[in-house]
Structure formats: C-alpha cells, structure tokens
Coordinates of C-alpha atoms in Angstrom, one line a residue:
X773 CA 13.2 77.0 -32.8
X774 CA 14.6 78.8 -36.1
X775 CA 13.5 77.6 -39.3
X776 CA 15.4 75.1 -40.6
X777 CA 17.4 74.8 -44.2
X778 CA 20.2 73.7 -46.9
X779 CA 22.4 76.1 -49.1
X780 CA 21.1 76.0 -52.5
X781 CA 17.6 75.5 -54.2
X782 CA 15.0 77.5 -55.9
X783 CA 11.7 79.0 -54.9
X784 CA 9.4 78.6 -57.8
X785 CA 6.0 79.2 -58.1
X786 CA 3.7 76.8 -55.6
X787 CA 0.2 76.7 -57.2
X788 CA -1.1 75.3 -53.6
X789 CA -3.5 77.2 -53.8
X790 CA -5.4 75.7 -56.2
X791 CA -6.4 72.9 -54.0
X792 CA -5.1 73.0 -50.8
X793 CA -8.5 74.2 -49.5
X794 CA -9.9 71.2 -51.0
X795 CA -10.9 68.7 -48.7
X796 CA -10.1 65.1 -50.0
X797 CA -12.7 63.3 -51.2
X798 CA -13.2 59.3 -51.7
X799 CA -14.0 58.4 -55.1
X800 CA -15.2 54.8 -56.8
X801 CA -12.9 52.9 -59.1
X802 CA -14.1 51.8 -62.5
X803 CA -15.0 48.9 -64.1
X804 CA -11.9 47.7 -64.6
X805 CA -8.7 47.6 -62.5
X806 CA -5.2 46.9 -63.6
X807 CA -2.4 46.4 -60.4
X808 CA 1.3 46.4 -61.5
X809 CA 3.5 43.9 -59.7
X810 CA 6.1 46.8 -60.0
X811 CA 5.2 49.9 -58.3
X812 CA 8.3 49.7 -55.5
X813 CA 12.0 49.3 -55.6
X814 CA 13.3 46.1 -55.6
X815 CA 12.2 42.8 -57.3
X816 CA 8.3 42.7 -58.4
X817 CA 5.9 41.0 -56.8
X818 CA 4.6 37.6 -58.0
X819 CA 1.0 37.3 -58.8
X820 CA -0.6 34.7 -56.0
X821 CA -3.9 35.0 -57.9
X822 CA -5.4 33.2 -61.4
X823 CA -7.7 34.1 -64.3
X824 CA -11.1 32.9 -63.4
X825 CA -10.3 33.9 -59.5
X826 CA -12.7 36.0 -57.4
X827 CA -10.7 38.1 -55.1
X828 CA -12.2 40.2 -51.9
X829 CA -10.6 44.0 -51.2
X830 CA -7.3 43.8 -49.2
X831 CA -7.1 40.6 -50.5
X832 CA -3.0 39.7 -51.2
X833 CA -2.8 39.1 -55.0
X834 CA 1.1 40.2 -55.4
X835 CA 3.3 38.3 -52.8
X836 CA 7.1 40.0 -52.3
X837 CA 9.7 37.4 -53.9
X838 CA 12.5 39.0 -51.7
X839 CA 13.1 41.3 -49.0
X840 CA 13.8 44.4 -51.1
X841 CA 10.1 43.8 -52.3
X842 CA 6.6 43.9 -51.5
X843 CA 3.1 42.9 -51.5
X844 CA 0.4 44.1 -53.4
X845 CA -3.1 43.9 -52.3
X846 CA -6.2 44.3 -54.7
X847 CA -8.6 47.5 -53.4
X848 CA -11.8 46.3 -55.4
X849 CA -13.3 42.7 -55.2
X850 CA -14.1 41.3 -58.4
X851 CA -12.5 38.7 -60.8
X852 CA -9.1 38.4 -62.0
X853 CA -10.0 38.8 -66.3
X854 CA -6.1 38.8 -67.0
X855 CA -2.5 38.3 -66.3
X856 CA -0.6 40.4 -69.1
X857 CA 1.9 43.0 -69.3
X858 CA 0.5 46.5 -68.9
X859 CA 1.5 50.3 -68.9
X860 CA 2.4 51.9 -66.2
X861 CA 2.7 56.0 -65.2
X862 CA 6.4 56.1 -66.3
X863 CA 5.3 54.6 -69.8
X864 CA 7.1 51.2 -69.7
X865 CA 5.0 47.9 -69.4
X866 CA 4.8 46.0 -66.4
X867 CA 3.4 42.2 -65.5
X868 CA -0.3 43.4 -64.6
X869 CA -3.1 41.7 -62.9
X870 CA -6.5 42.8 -64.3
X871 CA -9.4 43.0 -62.0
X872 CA -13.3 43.3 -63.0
X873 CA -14.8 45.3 -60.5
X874 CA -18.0 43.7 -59.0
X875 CA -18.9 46.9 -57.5
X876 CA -19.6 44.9 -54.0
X877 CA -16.4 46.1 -52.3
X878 CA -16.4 42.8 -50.4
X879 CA -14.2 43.5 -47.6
X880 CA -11.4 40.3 -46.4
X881 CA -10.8 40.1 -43.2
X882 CA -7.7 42.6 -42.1
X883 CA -4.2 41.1 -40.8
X884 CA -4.6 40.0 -37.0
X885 CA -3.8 42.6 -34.6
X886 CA -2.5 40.7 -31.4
X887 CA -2.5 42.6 -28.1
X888 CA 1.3 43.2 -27.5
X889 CA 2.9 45.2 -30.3
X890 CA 6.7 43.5 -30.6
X891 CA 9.6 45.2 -32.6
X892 CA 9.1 41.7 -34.5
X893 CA 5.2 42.4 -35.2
X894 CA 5.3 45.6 -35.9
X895 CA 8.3 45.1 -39.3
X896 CA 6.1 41.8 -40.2
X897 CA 3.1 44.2 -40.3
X898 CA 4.3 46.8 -42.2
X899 CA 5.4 44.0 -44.8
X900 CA 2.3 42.3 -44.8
X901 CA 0.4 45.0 -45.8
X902 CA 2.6 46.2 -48.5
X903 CA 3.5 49.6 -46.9
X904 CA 6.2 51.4 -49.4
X905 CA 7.4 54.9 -49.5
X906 CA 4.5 56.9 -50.4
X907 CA 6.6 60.6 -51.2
X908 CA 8.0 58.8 -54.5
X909 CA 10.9 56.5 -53.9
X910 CA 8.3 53.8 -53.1
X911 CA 11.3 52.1 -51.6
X912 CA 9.7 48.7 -49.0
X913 CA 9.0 50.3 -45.6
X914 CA 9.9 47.4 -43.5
X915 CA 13.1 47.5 -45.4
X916 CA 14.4 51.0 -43.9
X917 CA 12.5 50.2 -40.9
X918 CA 15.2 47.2 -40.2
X919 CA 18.9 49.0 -40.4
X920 CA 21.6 46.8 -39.5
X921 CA 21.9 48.5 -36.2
X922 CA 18.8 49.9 -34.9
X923 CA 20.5 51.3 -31.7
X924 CA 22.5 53.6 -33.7
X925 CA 19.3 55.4 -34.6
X926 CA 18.5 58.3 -32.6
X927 CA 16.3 60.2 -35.6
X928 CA 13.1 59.3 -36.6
X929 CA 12.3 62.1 -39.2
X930 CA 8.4 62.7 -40.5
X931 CA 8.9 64.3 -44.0
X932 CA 5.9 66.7 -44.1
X933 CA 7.8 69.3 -46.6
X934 CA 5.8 68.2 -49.3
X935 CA 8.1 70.6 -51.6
X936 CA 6.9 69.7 -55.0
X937 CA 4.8 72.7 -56.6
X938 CA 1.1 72.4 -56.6
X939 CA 0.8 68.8 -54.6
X940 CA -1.1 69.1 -51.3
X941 CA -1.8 65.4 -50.8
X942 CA 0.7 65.4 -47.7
X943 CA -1.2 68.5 -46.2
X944 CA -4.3 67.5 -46.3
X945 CA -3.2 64.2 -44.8
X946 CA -1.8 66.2 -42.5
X947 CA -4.9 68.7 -41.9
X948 CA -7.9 65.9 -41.9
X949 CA -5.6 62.9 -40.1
X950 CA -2.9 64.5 -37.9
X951 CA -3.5 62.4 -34.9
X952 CA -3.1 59.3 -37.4
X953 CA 0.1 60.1 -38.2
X954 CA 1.1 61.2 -34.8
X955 CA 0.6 57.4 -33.4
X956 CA 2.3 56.2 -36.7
X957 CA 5.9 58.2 -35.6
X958 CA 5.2 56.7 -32.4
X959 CA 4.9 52.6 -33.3
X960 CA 8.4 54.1 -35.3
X961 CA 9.9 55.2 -32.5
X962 CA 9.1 51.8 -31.0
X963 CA 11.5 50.7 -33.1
X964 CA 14.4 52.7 -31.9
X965 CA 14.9 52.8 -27.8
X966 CA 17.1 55.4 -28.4
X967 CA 15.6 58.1 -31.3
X968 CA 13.4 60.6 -30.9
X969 CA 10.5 61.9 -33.4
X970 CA 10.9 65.3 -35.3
X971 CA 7.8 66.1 -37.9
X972 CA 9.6 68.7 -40.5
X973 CA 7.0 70.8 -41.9
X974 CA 7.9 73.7 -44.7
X975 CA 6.9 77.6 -43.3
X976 CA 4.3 77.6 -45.9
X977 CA 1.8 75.5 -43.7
X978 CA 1.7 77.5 -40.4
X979 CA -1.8 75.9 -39.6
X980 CA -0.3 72.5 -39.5
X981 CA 2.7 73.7 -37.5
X982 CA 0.4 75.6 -34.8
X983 CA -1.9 72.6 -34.5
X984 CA 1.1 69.5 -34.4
X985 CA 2.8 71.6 -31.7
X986 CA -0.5 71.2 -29.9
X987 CA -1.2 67.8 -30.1
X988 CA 2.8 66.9 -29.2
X989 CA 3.2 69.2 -26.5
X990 CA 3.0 66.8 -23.9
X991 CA 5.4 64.1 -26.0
X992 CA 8.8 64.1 -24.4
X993 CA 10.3 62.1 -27.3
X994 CA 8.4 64.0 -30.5
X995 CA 9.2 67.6 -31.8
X996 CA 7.7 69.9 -34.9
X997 CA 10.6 71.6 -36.9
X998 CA 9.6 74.1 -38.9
X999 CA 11.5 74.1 -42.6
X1000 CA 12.1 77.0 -44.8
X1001 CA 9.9 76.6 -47.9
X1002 CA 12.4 75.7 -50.6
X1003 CA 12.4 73.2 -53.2
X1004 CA 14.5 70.5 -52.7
X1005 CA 13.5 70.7 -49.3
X1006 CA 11.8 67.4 -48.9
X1007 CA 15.1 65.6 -50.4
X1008 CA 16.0 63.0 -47.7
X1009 CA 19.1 64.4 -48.0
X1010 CA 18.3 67.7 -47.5
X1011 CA 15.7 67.2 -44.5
X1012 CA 18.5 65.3 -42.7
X1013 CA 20.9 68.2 -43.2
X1014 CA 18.4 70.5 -42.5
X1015 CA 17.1 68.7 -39.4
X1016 CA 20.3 67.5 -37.8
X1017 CA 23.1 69.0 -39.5
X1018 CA 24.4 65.6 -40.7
X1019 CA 25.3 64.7 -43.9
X1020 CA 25.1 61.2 -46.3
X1021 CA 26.4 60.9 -49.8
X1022 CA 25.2 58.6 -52.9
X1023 CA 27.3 55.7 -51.0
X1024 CA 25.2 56.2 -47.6
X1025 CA 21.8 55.6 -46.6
X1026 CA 19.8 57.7 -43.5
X1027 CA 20.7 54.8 -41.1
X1028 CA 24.3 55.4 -41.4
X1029 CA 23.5 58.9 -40.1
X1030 CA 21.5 57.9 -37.4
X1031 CA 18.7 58.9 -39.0
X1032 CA 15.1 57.2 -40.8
X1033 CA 13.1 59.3 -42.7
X1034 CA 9.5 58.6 -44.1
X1035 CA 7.4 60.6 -45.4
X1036 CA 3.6 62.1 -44.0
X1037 CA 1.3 58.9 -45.9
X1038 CA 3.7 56.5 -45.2
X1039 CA 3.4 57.0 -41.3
X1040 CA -0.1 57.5 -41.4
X1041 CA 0.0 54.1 -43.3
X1042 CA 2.3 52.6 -40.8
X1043 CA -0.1 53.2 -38.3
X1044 CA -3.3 51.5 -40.5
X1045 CA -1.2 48.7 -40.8
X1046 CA -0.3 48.1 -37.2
X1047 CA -3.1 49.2 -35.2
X1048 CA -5.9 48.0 -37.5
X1049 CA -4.2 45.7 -39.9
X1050 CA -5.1 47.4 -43.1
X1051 CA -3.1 46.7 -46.1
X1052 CA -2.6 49.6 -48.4
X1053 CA -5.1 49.4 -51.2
X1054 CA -5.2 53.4 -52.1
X1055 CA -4.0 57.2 -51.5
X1056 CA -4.7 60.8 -51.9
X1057 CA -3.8 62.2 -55.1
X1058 CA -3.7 65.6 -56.1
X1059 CA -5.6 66.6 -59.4
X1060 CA -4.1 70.2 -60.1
X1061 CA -3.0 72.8 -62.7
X1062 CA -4.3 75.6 -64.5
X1063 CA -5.5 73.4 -67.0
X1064 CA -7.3 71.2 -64.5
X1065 CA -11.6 72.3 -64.3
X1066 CA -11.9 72.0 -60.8
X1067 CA -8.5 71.1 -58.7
X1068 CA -8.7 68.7 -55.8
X1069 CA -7.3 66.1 -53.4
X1070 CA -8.6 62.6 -53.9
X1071 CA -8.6 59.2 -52.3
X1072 CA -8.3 56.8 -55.3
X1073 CA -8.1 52.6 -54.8
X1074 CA -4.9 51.6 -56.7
X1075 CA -5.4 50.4 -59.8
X1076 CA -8.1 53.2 -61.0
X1077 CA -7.1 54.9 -64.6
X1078 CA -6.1 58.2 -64.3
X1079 CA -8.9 59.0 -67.6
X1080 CA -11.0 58.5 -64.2
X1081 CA -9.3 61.2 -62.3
X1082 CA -9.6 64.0 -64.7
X1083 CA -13.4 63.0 -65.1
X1084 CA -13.9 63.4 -60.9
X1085 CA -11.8 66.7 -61.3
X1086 CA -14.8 67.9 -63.8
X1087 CA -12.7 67.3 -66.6
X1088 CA -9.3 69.3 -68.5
X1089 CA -9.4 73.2 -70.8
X1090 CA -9.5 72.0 -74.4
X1091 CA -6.5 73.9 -75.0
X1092 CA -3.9 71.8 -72.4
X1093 CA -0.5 71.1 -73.5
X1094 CA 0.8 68.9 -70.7
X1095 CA -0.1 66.4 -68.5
X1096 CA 2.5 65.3 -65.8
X1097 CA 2.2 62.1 -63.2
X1098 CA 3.8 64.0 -60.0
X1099 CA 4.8 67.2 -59.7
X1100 CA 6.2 69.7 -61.9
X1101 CA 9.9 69.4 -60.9
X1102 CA 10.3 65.2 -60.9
X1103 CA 7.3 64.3 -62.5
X1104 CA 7.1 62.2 -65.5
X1105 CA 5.2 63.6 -68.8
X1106 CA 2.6 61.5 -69.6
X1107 CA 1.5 60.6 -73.8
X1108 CA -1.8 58.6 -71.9
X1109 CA -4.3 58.8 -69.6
X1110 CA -4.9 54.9 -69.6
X1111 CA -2.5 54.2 -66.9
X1112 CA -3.3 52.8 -63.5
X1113 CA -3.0 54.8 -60.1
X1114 CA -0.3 53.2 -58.1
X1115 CA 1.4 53.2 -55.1
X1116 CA 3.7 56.5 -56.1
X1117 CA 1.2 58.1 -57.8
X1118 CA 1.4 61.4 -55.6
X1119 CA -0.3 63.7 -58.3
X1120 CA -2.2 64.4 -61.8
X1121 CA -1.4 67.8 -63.3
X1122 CA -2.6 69.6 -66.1
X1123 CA -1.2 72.8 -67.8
X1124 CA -2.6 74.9 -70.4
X1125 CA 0.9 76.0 -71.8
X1126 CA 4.4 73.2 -72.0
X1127 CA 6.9 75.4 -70.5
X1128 CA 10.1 73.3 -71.7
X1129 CA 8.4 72.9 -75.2
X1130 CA 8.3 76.2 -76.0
X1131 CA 11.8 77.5 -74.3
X1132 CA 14.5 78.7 -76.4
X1133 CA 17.4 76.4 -75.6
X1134 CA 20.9 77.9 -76.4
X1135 CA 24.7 77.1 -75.6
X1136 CA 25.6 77.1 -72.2
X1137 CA 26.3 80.7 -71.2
X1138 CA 28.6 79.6 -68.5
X1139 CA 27.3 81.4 -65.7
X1140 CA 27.2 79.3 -63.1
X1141 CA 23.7 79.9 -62.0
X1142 CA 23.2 76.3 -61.6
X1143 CA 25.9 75.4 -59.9
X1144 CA 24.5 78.5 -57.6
X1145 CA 21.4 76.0 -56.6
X1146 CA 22.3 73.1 -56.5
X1147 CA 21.8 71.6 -53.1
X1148 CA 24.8 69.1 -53.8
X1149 CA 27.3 71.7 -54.6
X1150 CA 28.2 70.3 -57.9
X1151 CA 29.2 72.2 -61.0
X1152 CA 26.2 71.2 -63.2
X1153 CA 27.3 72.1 -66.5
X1154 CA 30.2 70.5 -66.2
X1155 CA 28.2 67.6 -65.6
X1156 CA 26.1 67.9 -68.3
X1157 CA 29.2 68.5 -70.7
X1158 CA 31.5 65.3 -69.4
X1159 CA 28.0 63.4 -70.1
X1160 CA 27.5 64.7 -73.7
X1161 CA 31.0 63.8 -74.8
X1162 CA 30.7 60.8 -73.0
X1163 CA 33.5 61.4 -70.8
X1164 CA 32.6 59.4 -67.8
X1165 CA 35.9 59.9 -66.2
X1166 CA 35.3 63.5 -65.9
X1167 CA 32.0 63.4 -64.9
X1168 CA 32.9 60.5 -62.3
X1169 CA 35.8 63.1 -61.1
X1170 CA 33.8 65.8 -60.6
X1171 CA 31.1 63.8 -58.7
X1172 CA 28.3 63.2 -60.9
X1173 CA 27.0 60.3 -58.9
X1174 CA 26.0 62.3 -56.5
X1175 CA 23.4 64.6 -58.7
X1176 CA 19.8 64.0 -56.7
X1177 CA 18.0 65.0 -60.4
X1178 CA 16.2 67.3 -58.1
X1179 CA 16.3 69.6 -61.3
X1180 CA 17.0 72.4 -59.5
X1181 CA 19.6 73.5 -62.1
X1182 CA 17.1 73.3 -65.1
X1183 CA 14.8 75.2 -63.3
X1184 CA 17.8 78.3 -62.8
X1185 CA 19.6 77.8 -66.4
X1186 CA 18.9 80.8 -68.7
X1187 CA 19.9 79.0 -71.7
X1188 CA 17.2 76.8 -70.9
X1189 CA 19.0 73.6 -71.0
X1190 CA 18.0 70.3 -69.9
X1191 CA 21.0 69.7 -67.7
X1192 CA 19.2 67.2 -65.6
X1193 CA 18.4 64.6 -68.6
X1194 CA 22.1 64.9 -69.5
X1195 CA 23.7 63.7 -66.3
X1196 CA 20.6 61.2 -65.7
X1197 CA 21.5 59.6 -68.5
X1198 CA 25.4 59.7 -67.8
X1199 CA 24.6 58.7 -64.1
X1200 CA 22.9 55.3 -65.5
X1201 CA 25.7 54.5 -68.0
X1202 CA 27.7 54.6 -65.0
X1203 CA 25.5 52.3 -62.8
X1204 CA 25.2 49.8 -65.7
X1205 CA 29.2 50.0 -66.3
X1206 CA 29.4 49.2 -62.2
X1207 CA 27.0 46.4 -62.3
X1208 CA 28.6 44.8 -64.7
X1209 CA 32.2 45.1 -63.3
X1210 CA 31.0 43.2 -60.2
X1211 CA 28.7 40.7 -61.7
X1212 CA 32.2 39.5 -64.0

C-alpha cells in the first residue's frame, strides 16, 4: 500500500525522541484530588456525590445530564472534602468535586459484563463508563458511536497518527497494548455490519506498522495504512481524506462520509469498558521538552495535579520559559501547575526558551506561505485581516468557518504572526452571532 496523505501541512521538528523509548509507567495520585464535571463536549456532568461521602475507585460521582455528555468516575477512594468551582488546564474554573485520597485504592465493583455483547450493550457501556475522545476533542464516545444511520458506515478509522510534536502517549499505547486496541476496532466494527477497520499509523513508527500488520494478517475486515508523517495528519479531516479520499466540511461530521474515527486510547478504552467493564479513571500522559529533567510516558489517575507530574519526571531546568498542556501546535500555555489531569490531558511540556515570546512579529509580507500549508486550502491572511477589521462578511465569504486552528499557518508565516488567534477569535464571533439568530 503507498503511504497515505493531504496537500498542505508542515514538518516541524518531532522531539519523539525524548521519550518514545520510555516505557510508561504507573504513578500514585496525591493527597488530594480535584475531578472537573467538564472535561468533554457537551453539557457537564452533575455531581451524584456529597461532602462527607466516602467514594470507592470507579465509583460514578459525575452522572451525564444529556446525551451530548458524560460520566465521570473518581480513580482514588477517599472522601468527597468539597464541591466548588475549580481551575482547569485551559485556565477557566469549572464545578469540581474534591476528593481526599485515602491511599486504600478501594476498588467498586466494575459494570456487569453479560455474556452476549448486543449493539445495545456495547453504546450503554461505553456510556457508562464515561469513555470520551481521548486525542483532544474529548467529544462522548457513545455519541459518534450512534450516527443516525449506522448502515451507511463502511469506515471504522483507528487514528494512530499521533501528529503532535514530542507526544508519544498514543505509541506507546500502541507498543505495550496493541492487541488491546486491536479487539477495541473490533467490538467497533460490531457496530457497523457493513465497515471495515483501517489502523492509520504516521511512517515515523515503522515498528508499530511491522508488528500491527502481524497481528491483523489473518483479519479479513481490518487493514494498517501507513500515513506520511506530517502535521495535521491526525486531523479527522485529514485522516479521512487521507484514508478514503472523501471529504467533510465544518457543516459535516465523519458519519456523513461513511466514516467513524477514534483515536488509539480511546479504542483501547472501548475495549476496557466492554470486555471488562472498566470505567475510565486515568491515561498516559507524556512529560516532555528540553526543559523537562527526565522525559517520560505516564499513567496518571484523573484528577492528579500536574505540580505532581513534573515531580515524577525528576523535576523542570531552572531556566524554563514555557509550560504547555498538549503539544506544541494546539496546546494551551499554562500560568499554573495546580491544575488537575483530565480526561484530554494528552501531554505536559516544558521548554527552556518561548519561541512565540521572543519572535519578531512584523506586517504581513503577503507571501502566501500560509496559504501554501494550509490543509483547508484557505487564504489565511485574508482570514486573519477580515477578522482584525471585523469584517465578518469577508471572512464568512472567504470560508473562515472552515479554519481547523491546526496552526499550521503560524508555524510557516515569516512575519511571525499569530494568524491562528485572529480567525479563532473571528470564528467564535461568528458562532455566537449564529446561536443567537436561531435561539430569537
């Protein structure tokens, strides 16, 4: 099979090195716990737990109030200390439940597992246990896994690209648990009488290529495609195109292509949930950077502080300048360290130098270079010009809304301008202006 791509995109610099070799390690929680009932798309969950209450691990404490939603499960047992508002990774504050770790880790019993796996079991398990999208949408599994018509889909897609500089959480997921994830796509495809399974792994992980092909050569209905190494690779859009030569817009979702796409942890998740019944009470986090002491891959119980994952990664260079939650190109810059792990928290990095701080920004040298990468074929500095003169006609015109804020088009400007914050920010006047035109 040829390697598989999108027109546009950049190549920078990977850092996977730095702990790809690392194998993951489990760590212990703190003292004390905080769990967000917002760490998904959709409506929060509402606590099902008071102050005073001893709770057990896996224990529902966050029950979904709708079906864009979901549940949230504690991954300590302990007692509930409080019920306040709370940062989060992205810096806003979020109705929290607080939870005193008792250090017992007093298992509840998992969700019963009956002996005949329905279609009607299988969605009521994955919502039961709270399974999201794990690569950073954190949109509600069961959700996607329920399209209007699930004969139309004939593509079950494993995003393995894991495109994001320096994160390897999806690698070694896919290195230490492949068979895992292999019987995940399979209770998918389930699902779907009529898709088949294709794991898309970037060319930069040739031992993970060599060693799915193995274990799926006798599966008639699963395939391994092998991506070029390319950031926005792992865009859904972009693995879709990539994958089946289809293509959705801002106004589509996968299932209108025929196509449902989740990524590496939250198959293997699928899978725990399912088969054993296992809510999902934690993840592998990468702790990377040049500014990190010793990079590594961890598996951290939601709700740990991130101050607690820089201590297990032997602590940061006195001279860092930047700390990120996710990776370089969509991560979020981070003013604190006292900020719970949730259910998107994909990485921790560290740098020693703030790229963006330091840049030169000038005018706009109109040279189209980022209009050269971006994988939605839009005239970016356009964009970013209709949005700074608040001209959302323009910007509507030229197809703002369909901007992925991959970044792509920062990473490629010369003038070093931060193109991407522009049409965000245009992109959500637009979205409000909409919401309001169909709530009158």
């Amino acid at each position: 099979m040829s390697i598989l791509t999108f027109k546009g995109g950049v190549h920078p610099y990977d850092g996977k090195e730095l702990s790809k070799d690392k194998a993951v390690r489990k760590i212990l929680p703190g003292k004390e716990l905080v769990f967000p009932m917002s760490q998904h798309i959709g409506a929060p969950a509402q606590p099902t737990v008071e102050v005073g209450e001893r709770v057990l691990k896996g224990q529902l404490i966050g029950k979904a109030t709708g079906f864009v939603s979901t549940n949230i499960h504690s991954s300590v047992s302990g007692t509930v200390k409080k019920i306040e508002k709370r940062l989060v990774p992205n810096g806003s504050k979020v109705l929290s439940i607080v939870i005193e770790n008792d250090e017992e880790y007093e298992e509840i019993k998992p969700y019963e597992v009956p002996d005949k796996w329905t279609k009607e079991y299988i969605r009521e398990a994955v919502a039961n246990c709270g399974v999201v999208g794990l690569g950073g949408a954190c949109f509600p599994t069961h959700v996607k896994l329920a399209p209007k018509d699930e004969n139309a889909i004939d593509y079950v897609i494993v995003n393995a690209a894991e495109c994001e500089p320096y994160i390897t959480a999806d690698y070694r997921r896919l290195v230490e648990q492949p068979k895992e994830v292999i019987e995940g796509l399979k209770i998918v495809l389930k699902l779907f009488d009529n898709a088949k399974g294709v794991i898309a792994v970037e060319n930069n992980k040739p031992d993970v290529i060599k060693n799915l092909k193995e274990l799926t050569k006798n599966e008639d209905k699963i395939s391994v495609a092998e991506l070029k190494t390319k950031y926005p690779q792992g865009s859904e859009r972009h693995i879709i195109y990539a994958v089946t030569k289809r293509k959705i817009n801002s106004s589509m979702l996968p299932a209108d292509a025929g196509c449902i796409v989740d990524n590496v942890d939250t198959v293997y998740n699928i899978y725990r949930a399912v088969a054993l019944g296992k809510p999902l009470t934690e993840r592998i986090v990468t702790i990377s950077g040049d500014g990190i002491n010793e990079p590594c891959n961890l598996q951290v119980p939601f709700g740990t502080s991130h101050s607690k994952l820089i201590e297990e990664a032997g602590g940061i260079d006195e001279n860092v300048e930047k700390i990120l939650s996710g990776g370089p190109m969509m991560g979020q810059a981070m003013f604190t360290l006292d900020v719970p792990v949730i259910k998107g928290s994909s990485a921790l990095l560290a740098f020693k130098k703030d790229e963006i701080a330091h840049a030169v920004t000038t005018n706009c040298l109109n040279c189209g270079k980022c209009a050269m990468v971006c994988p939605e074929g839009l005239i970016c500095a356009k964009l970013a010009q209709a949005s700074d003169a608040n001209d959302m006609d323009a910007f509507i015109k030229m197809h703002g809304m369909e901007c992925i804020e991959c970044g792509t088009c920062n990473f490629n400007c010369p003038a070093n301008r931060n193109i991407t914050q522009s049409v965000r920010t245009m992109k959500r006047k637009v979205q409000a202006m909409r919401r309001k035109g169909k709530s009158e």
